[in-house]
Amino acid sequence: IGPTLEKLSNEDPGLRVVILGLDPWMFNWRFKQSPGTSDTSEWLSFFNRLRAFLVGNWRLPYIDFLKGKFTMQELIQRHNESPNIGLSALIQQNGFTNDGSFYYGEVTNSALPDHGLKDLLAPYLYNIHKDHGSFEYGTTTDPARMDDLDQMLRIAHARGIYVVGFITPYEPSIYAELTSTNDAYNAELHTLPKELAVEFKTYGYPLFDFTDPRTAQIPASEFINLDHTTDKGTLRMLIAMARQDPTLRSYVSLNSLETLLNNTAGDFILKYPRD
């Protein structure tokens, strides 16, 4: 992440604040990239790329096109009228938008999103209950990943960029299952935020721990999957951080953010209509 920030700073010399989301799996040694690689896509063999195409859901738009479910003219029209990027996003409304965010259109526009979420979470809950080690936490924090974070914060500090860090939340039932067993994985769940906070404090930056969604008052209905909130849930985290950090607060309109939250009735702020 250090080189990424350096590239962003070079492209935008006026960059002054970065909000950095940290997932626990990033600091588990089991999730390391292959040695000597900085870009997984460059390391993958042709066979693995072909396999990913054959088994990945992103191949579905191509199949739909071959079946005549949409035409190139319709695709161009959707491209001109939508902020979505890529075939999957344009056709299935499930992909990246032009601001860099990921839009979960299938969940957002679902008639019964709660039922879909419960079905999605069921196997995760079962696996965590059966073996905590199969989930995102290890029993220790990977020093190499901490070094990567330190490099990024050091670059930011040298360039006068203020970094606001936060640890992403888990859906309430997932968090309850993670904390239900007193073992080494549970210990790491509580240890990791403390270690990260020390790293951020070294450079004078804040870190917010939203592992427990209740710290930002995020209800279960504002989760799209086990560890991604809706845009409304994300807004709650931004408000919580801005309320506590004066530097971040100087870059946002806290009153406007709170008004937006209070005036949003459902679980989503923005919903793109399904074609």
PDB file of C-alpha atoms in Angstrom, residues 78-255:
ATOM      1  CA  ARG A  78     -26.394   1.761 -20.272  1.00  0.00           C
ATOM      2  CA  HIS A  79     -22.783   2.911 -20.328  1.00  0.00           C
ATOM      3  CA  ASN A  80     -23.906   6.458 -21.188  1.00  0.00           C
ATOM      4  CA  GLU A  81     -26.632   6.535 -18.545  1.00  0.00           C
ATOM      5  CA  SER A  82     -24.982   4.692 -15.635  1.00  0.00           C
ATOM      6  CA  PRO A  83     -21.987   5.331 -13.363  1.00  0.00           C
ATOM      7  CA  ASN A  84     -21.217   1.607 -13.469  1.00  0.00           C
ATOM      8  CA  ILE A  85     -18.021   0.290 -15.051  1.00  0.00           C
ATOM      9  CA  GLY A  86     -17.555  -3.103 -16.694  1.00  0.00           C
ATOM     10  CA  LEU A  87     -19.936  -5.652 -18.183  1.00  0.00           C
ATOM     11  CA  SER A  88     -20.989  -7.226 -14.908  1.00  0.00           C
ATOM     12  CA  ALA A  89     -21.782  -3.827 -13.412  1.00  0.00           C
ATOM     13  CA  LEU A  90     -23.608  -2.540 -16.481  1.00  0.00           C
ATOM     14  CA  ILE A  91     -25.624  -5.662 -17.212  1.00  0.00           C
ATOM     15  CA  GLN A  92     -26.141  -7.213 -13.784  1.00  0.00           C
ATOM     16  CA  GLN A  93     -25.669  -4.039 -11.746  1.00  0.00           C
ATOM     17  CA  ASN A  94     -23.121  -5.821  -9.596  1.00  0.00           C
ATOM     18  CA  GLY A  95     -19.673  -4.271  -9.962  1.00  0.00           C
ATOM     19  CA  PHE A  96     -17.550  -1.141  -9.797  1.00  0.00           C
ATOM     20  CA  THR A  97     -18.798   2.402 -10.330  1.00  0.00           C
ATOM     21  CA  ASN A  98     -16.842   5.352 -11.683  1.00  0.00           C
ATOM     22  CA  ASP A  99     -15.990   6.688  -8.212  1.00  0.00           C
ATOM     23  CA  GLY A 100     -14.055   3.503  -7.383  1.00  0.00           C
ATOM     24  CA  SER A 101     -16.696   2.002  -5.104  1.00  0.00           C
ATOM     25  CA  PHE A 102     -18.314  -1.401  -5.597  1.00  0.00           C
ATOM     26  CA  TYR A 103     -22.064  -1.437  -6.106  1.00  0.00           C
ATOM     27  CA  TYR A 104     -23.875  -4.585  -4.939  1.00  0.00           C
ATOM     28  CA  GLY A 105     -26.866  -4.130  -7.222  1.00  0.00           C
ATOM     29  CA  GLU A 106     -28.217  -7.649  -6.808  1.00  0.00           C
ATOM     30  CA  VAL A 107     -28.514  -7.160  -3.046  1.00  0.00           C
ATOM     31  CA  THR A 108     -29.454  -3.487  -3.119  1.00  0.00           C
ATOM     32  CA  ASN A 109     -32.348  -4.003  -5.500  1.00  0.00           C
ATOM     33  CA  SER A 110     -33.490  -7.309  -4.059  1.00  0.00           C
ATOM     34  CA  ALA A 111     -37.100  -7.490  -2.917  1.00  0.00           C
ATOM     35  CA  LEU A 112     -36.038  -9.480   0.173  1.00  0.00           C
ATOM     36  CA  PRO A 113     -32.421  -8.476   0.961  1.00  0.00           C
ATOM     37  CA  ASP A 114     -32.579  -9.808   4.543  1.00  0.00           C
ATOM     38  CA  HIS A 115     -33.340 -13.349   3.354  1.00  0.00           C
ATOM     39  CA  GLY A 116     -30.464 -13.267   0.914  1.00  0.00           C
ATOM     40  CA  LEU A 117     -28.094 -12.036   3.608  1.00  0.00           C
ATOM     41  CA  LYS A 118     -29.090 -14.814   6.010  1.00  0.00           C
ATOM     42  CA  ASP A 119     -28.499 -17.447   3.326  1.00  0.00           C
ATOM     43  CA  LEU A 120     -25.111 -15.883   2.555  1.00  0.00           C
ATOM     44  CA  LEU A 121     -24.026 -15.807   6.206  1.00  0.00           C
ATOM     45  CA  ALA A 122     -25.147 -19.334   7.133  1.00  0.00           C
ATOM     46  CA  PRO A 123     -22.058 -21.204   5.812  1.00  0.00           C
ATOM     47  CA  TYR A 124     -19.696 -18.629   7.340  1.00  0.00           C
ATOM     48  CA  LEU A 125     -21.349 -18.988  10.727  1.00  0.00           C
ATOM     49  CA  TYR A 126     -21.114 -22.768  10.494  1.00  0.00           C
ATOM     50  CA  ASN A 127     -17.432 -22.717   9.505  1.00  0.00           C
ATOM     51  CA  ILE A 128     -16.476 -20.204  12.204  1.00  0.00           C
ATOM     52  CA  HIS A 129     -18.299 -22.265  14.827  1.00  0.00           C
ATOM     53  CA  LYS A 130     -16.578 -25.424  13.619  1.00  0.00           C
ATOM     54  CA  ASP A 131     -13.087 -23.944  13.253  1.00  0.00           C
ATOM     55  CA  HIS A 132     -12.153 -20.337  14.033  1.00  0.00           C
ATOM     56  CA  GLY A 133      -8.861 -20.871  12.241  1.00  0.00           C
ATOM     57  CA  SER A 134     -10.678 -21.222   8.924  1.00  0.00           C
ATOM     58  CA  PHE A 135     -11.737 -17.578   9.074  1.00  0.00           C
ATOM     59  CA  GLU A 136      -9.796 -14.324   8.613  1.00  0.00           C
ATOM     60  CA  TYR A 137      -7.930 -14.250  11.920  1.00  0.00           C
ATOM     61  CA  GLY A 138      -4.686 -15.943  12.708  1.00  0.00           C
ATOM     62  CA  THR A 139      -3.205 -16.340  16.162  1.00  0.00           C
ATOM     63  CA  THR A 140      -0.538 -13.663  15.655  1.00  0.00           C
ATOM     64  CA  THR A 141      -0.089 -10.504  13.581  1.00  0.00           C
ATOM     65  CA  ASP A 142       2.111 -10.885  10.505  1.00  0.00           C
ATOM     66  CA  PRO A 143       5.205  -8.631  10.990  1.00  0.00           C
ATOM     67  CA  ALA A 144       5.666  -8.288   7.213  1.00  0.00           C
ATOM     68  CA  ARG A 145       2.214  -6.775   6.845  1.00  0.00           C
ATOM     69  CA  MET A 146       2.887  -4.413   9.733  1.00  0.00           C
ATOM     70  CA  ASP A 147       6.067  -3.343   7.940  1.00  0.00           C
ATOM     71  CA  ASP A 148       4.006  -2.629   4.811  1.00  0.00           C
ATOM     72  CA  LEU A 149       1.646  -0.474   6.845  1.00  0.00           C
ATOM     73  CA  ASP A 150       4.560   1.341   8.474  1.00  0.00           C
ATOM     74  CA  GLN A 151       6.023   2.107   5.045  1.00  0.00           C
ATOM     75  CA  MET A 152       2.730   3.584   3.901  1.00  0.00           C
ATOM     76  CA  LEU A 153       2.312   5.726   7.016  1.00  0.00           C
ATOM     77  CA  ARG A 154       5.921   6.870   6.793  1.00  0.00           C
ATOM     78  CA  ILE A 155       5.419   7.999   3.190  1.00  0.00           C
ATOM     79  CA  ALA A 156       2.200   9.774   4.132  1.00  0.00           C
ATOM     80  CA  HIS A 157       3.869  11.564   7.034  1.00  0.00           C
ATOM     81  CA  ALA A 158       6.802  12.677   4.857  1.00  0.00           C
ATOM     82  CA  ARG A 159       4.407  14.122   2.276  1.00  0.00           C
ATOM     83  CA  GLY A 160       2.142  15.873   4.746  1.00  0.00           C
ATOM     84  CA  ILE A 161      -0.793  13.522   4.153  1.00  0.00           C
ATOM     85  CA  TYR A 162      -3.078  12.876   7.114  1.00  0.00           C
ATOM     86  CA  VAL A 163      -4.234   9.246   7.391  1.00  0.00           C
ATOM     87  CA  VAL A 164      -7.421   8.253   9.189  1.00  0.00           C
ATOM     88  CA  GLY A 165      -7.502   4.503   9.675  1.00  0.00           C
ATOM     89  CA  PHE A 166     -10.418   2.270  10.523  1.00  0.00           C
ATOM     90  CA  ILE A 167     -10.930  -1.464  10.984  1.00  0.00           C
ATOM     91  CA  THR A 168     -13.925  -2.729   9.052  1.00  0.00           C
ATOM     92  CA  PRO A 169     -16.941  -4.091  10.962  1.00  0.00           C
ATOM     93  CA  TYR A 170     -18.493  -7.549  10.889  1.00  0.00           C
ATOM     94  CA  GLU A 171     -22.183  -8.295  10.575  1.00  0.00           C
ATOM     95  CA  PRO A 172     -23.558  -8.654  14.143  1.00  0.00           C
ATOM     96  CA  SER A 173     -24.162 -12.420  14.027  1.00  0.00           C
ATOM     97  CA  ILE A 174     -20.659 -12.974  12.609  1.00  0.00           C
ATOM     98  CA  TYR A 175     -19.128 -10.787  15.323  1.00  0.00           C
ATOM     99  CA  ALA A 176     -21.108 -12.636  18.008  1.00  0.00           C
ATOM    100  CA  GLU A 177     -19.834 -15.981  16.736  1.00  0.00           C
ATOM    101  CA  LEU A 178     -16.251 -14.717  16.538  1.00  0.00           C
ATOM    102  CA  THR A 179     -16.317 -13.577  20.150  1.00  0.00           C
ATOM    103  CA  SER A 180     -18.221 -16.574  21.528  1.00  0.00           C
ATOM    104  CA  THR A 181     -15.141 -18.764  21.971  1.00  0.00           C
ATOM    105  CA  ASN A 182     -12.208 -17.861  24.187  1.00  0.00           C
ATOM    106  CA  ASP A 183      -9.304 -19.069  22.072  1.00  0.00           C
ATOM    107  CA  ALA A 184      -6.157 -17.728  20.375  1.00  0.00           C
ATOM    108  CA  TYR A 185      -8.140 -16.461  17.381  1.00  0.00           C
ATOM    109  CA  ASN A 186     -10.457 -14.535  19.671  1.00  0.00           C
ATOM    110  CA  ALA A 187      -7.402 -13.092  21.397  1.00  0.00           C
ATOM    111  CA  GLU A 188      -6.013 -11.895  18.054  1.00  0.00           C
ATOM    112  CA  LEU A 189      -9.329 -10.223  17.277  1.00  0.00           C
ATOM    113  CA  HIS A 190      -8.762  -7.982  20.308  1.00  0.00           C
ATOM    114  CA  THR A 191      -4.953  -7.740  20.015  1.00  0.00           C
ATOM    115  CA  LEU A 192      -4.763  -6.638  16.380  1.00  0.00           C
ATOM    116  CA  PRO A 193      -6.589  -3.300  16.887  1.00  0.00           C
ATOM    117  CA  LYS A 194      -4.248  -2.419  19.752  1.00  0.00           C
ATOM    118  CA  GLU A 195      -1.163  -3.156  17.654  1.00  0.00           C
ATOM    119  CA  LEU A 196      -2.522  -1.143  14.745  1.00  0.00           C
ATOM    120  CA  ALA A 197      -3.402   1.759  17.037  1.00  0.00           C
ATOM    121  CA  VAL A 198       0.204   1.891  18.280  1.00  0.00           C
ATOM    122  CA  GLU A 199       1.452   1.991  14.675  1.00  0.00           C
ATOM    123  CA  PHE A 200      -0.883   4.842  13.751  1.00  0.00           C
ATOM    124  CA  LYS A 201      -0.105   6.753  16.939  1.00  0.00           C
ATOM    125  CA  THR A 202       3.613   6.662  16.065  1.00  0.00           C
ATOM    126  CA  TYR A 203       2.867   9.073  13.209  1.00  0.00           C
ATOM    127  CA  GLY A 204       0.159  11.044  14.999  1.00  0.00           C
ATOM    128  CA  TYR A 205      -2.706   9.444  13.085  1.00  0.00           C
ATOM    129  CA  PRO A 206      -5.996   8.116  14.517  1.00  0.00           C
ATOM    130  CA  LEU A 207      -7.308   4.574  14.180  1.00  0.00           C
ATOM    131  CA  PHE A 208     -10.955   3.659  14.726  1.00  0.00           C
ATOM    132  CA  ASP A 209     -11.942   0.100  15.568  1.00  0.00           C
ATOM    133  CA  PHE A 210     -15.354  -0.778  14.106  1.00  0.00           C
ATOM    134  CA  THR A 211     -14.896  -4.556  14.384  1.00  0.00           C
ATOM    135  CA  ASP A 212     -17.982  -4.520  16.593  1.00  0.00           C
ATOM    136  CA  PRO A 213     -20.609  -2.716  14.459  1.00  0.00           C
ATOM    137  CA  ARG A 214     -22.289  -1.368  17.581  1.00  0.00           C
ATOM    138  CA  THR A 215     -19.419   1.114  18.001  1.00  0.00           C
ATOM    139  CA  ALA A 216     -20.845   2.990  14.983  1.00  0.00           C
ATOM    140  CA  GLN A 217     -24.466   1.985  15.655  1.00  0.00           C
ATOM    141  CA  ILE A 218     -24.647  -0.059  12.451  1.00  0.00           C
ATOM    142  CA  PRO A 219     -27.642  -2.450  12.489  1.00  0.00           C
ATOM    143  CA  ALA A 220     -27.646  -5.860  10.821  1.00  0.00           C
ATOM    144  CA  SER A 221     -29.920  -4.554   8.072  1.00  0.00           C
ATOM    145  CA  GLU A 222     -27.134  -2.234   6.875  1.00  0.00           C
ATOM    146  CA  PHE A 223     -24.828  -5.088   5.889  1.00  0.00           C
ATOM    147  CA  ILE A 224     -24.543  -6.425   2.351  1.00  0.00           C
ATOM    148  CA  ASN A 225     -22.435  -9.423   3.342  1.00  0.00           C
ATOM    149  CA  LEU A 226     -20.399 -10.556   6.314  1.00  0.00           C
ATOM    150  CA  ASP A 227     -18.018  -7.560   6.333  1.00  0.00           C
ATOM    151  CA  HIS A 228     -19.350  -4.934   3.911  1.00  0.00           C
ATOM    152  CA  THR A 229     -21.904  -2.348   4.941  1.00  0.00           C
ATOM    153  CA  THR A 230     -24.374  -0.494   2.781  1.00  0.00           C
ATOM    154  CA  ASP A 231     -23.555   3.102   1.921  1.00  0.00           C
ATOM    155  CA  LYS A 232     -25.662   4.133   4.908  1.00  0.00           C
ATOM    156  CA  GLY A 233     -23.590   1.944   7.221  1.00  0.00           C
ATOM    157  CA  THR A 234     -20.443   3.478   5.759  1.00  0.00           C
ATOM    158  CA  LEU A 235     -21.886   6.939   6.352  1.00  0.00           C
ATOM    159  CA  ARG A 236     -22.325   6.072  10.028  1.00  0.00           C
ATOM    160  CA  MET A 237     -18.616   5.224  10.261  1.00  0.00           C
ATOM    161  CA  LEU A 238     -17.606   8.460   8.536  1.00  0.00           C
ATOM    162  CA  ILE A 239     -19.772  10.463  10.939  1.00  0.00           C
ATOM    163  CA  ALA A 240     -18.337   8.626  13.951  1.00  0.00           C
ATOM    164  CA  MET A 241     -14.779   9.353  12.800  1.00  0.00           C
ATOM    165  CA  ALA A 242     -15.478  12.997  11.964  1.00  0.00           C
ATOM    166  CA  ARG A 243     -17.109  13.600  15.339  1.00  0.00           C
ATOM    167  CA  GLN A 244     -13.988  12.416  17.141  1.00  0.00           C
ATOM    168  CA  ASP A 245     -11.220  13.658  14.860  1.00  0.00           C
ATOM    169  CA  PRO A 246     -10.947  17.439  14.334  1.00  0.00           C
ATOM    170  CA  THR A 247      -8.669  17.153  11.300  1.00  0.00           C
ATOM    171  CA  LEU A 248     -11.097  14.937   9.409  1.00  0.00           C
ATOM    172  CA  ARG A 249     -13.976  17.095  10.582  1.00  0.00           C
ATOM    173  CA  SER A 250     -12.356  20.132   8.933  1.00  0.00           C
ATOM    174  CA  TYR A 251     -12.597  18.391   5.543  1.00  0.00           C
ATOM    175  CA  VAL A 252     -16.252  17.318   5.723  1.00  0.00           C
ATOM    176  CA  SER A 253     -19.558  18.967   6.547  1.00  0.00           C
ATOM    177  CA  LEU A 254     -20.601  17.048   9.639  1.00  0.00           C
ATOM    178  CA  ASN A 255     -23.994  18.767   9.743  1.00  0.00           C
TER     179      ASN A 255
END
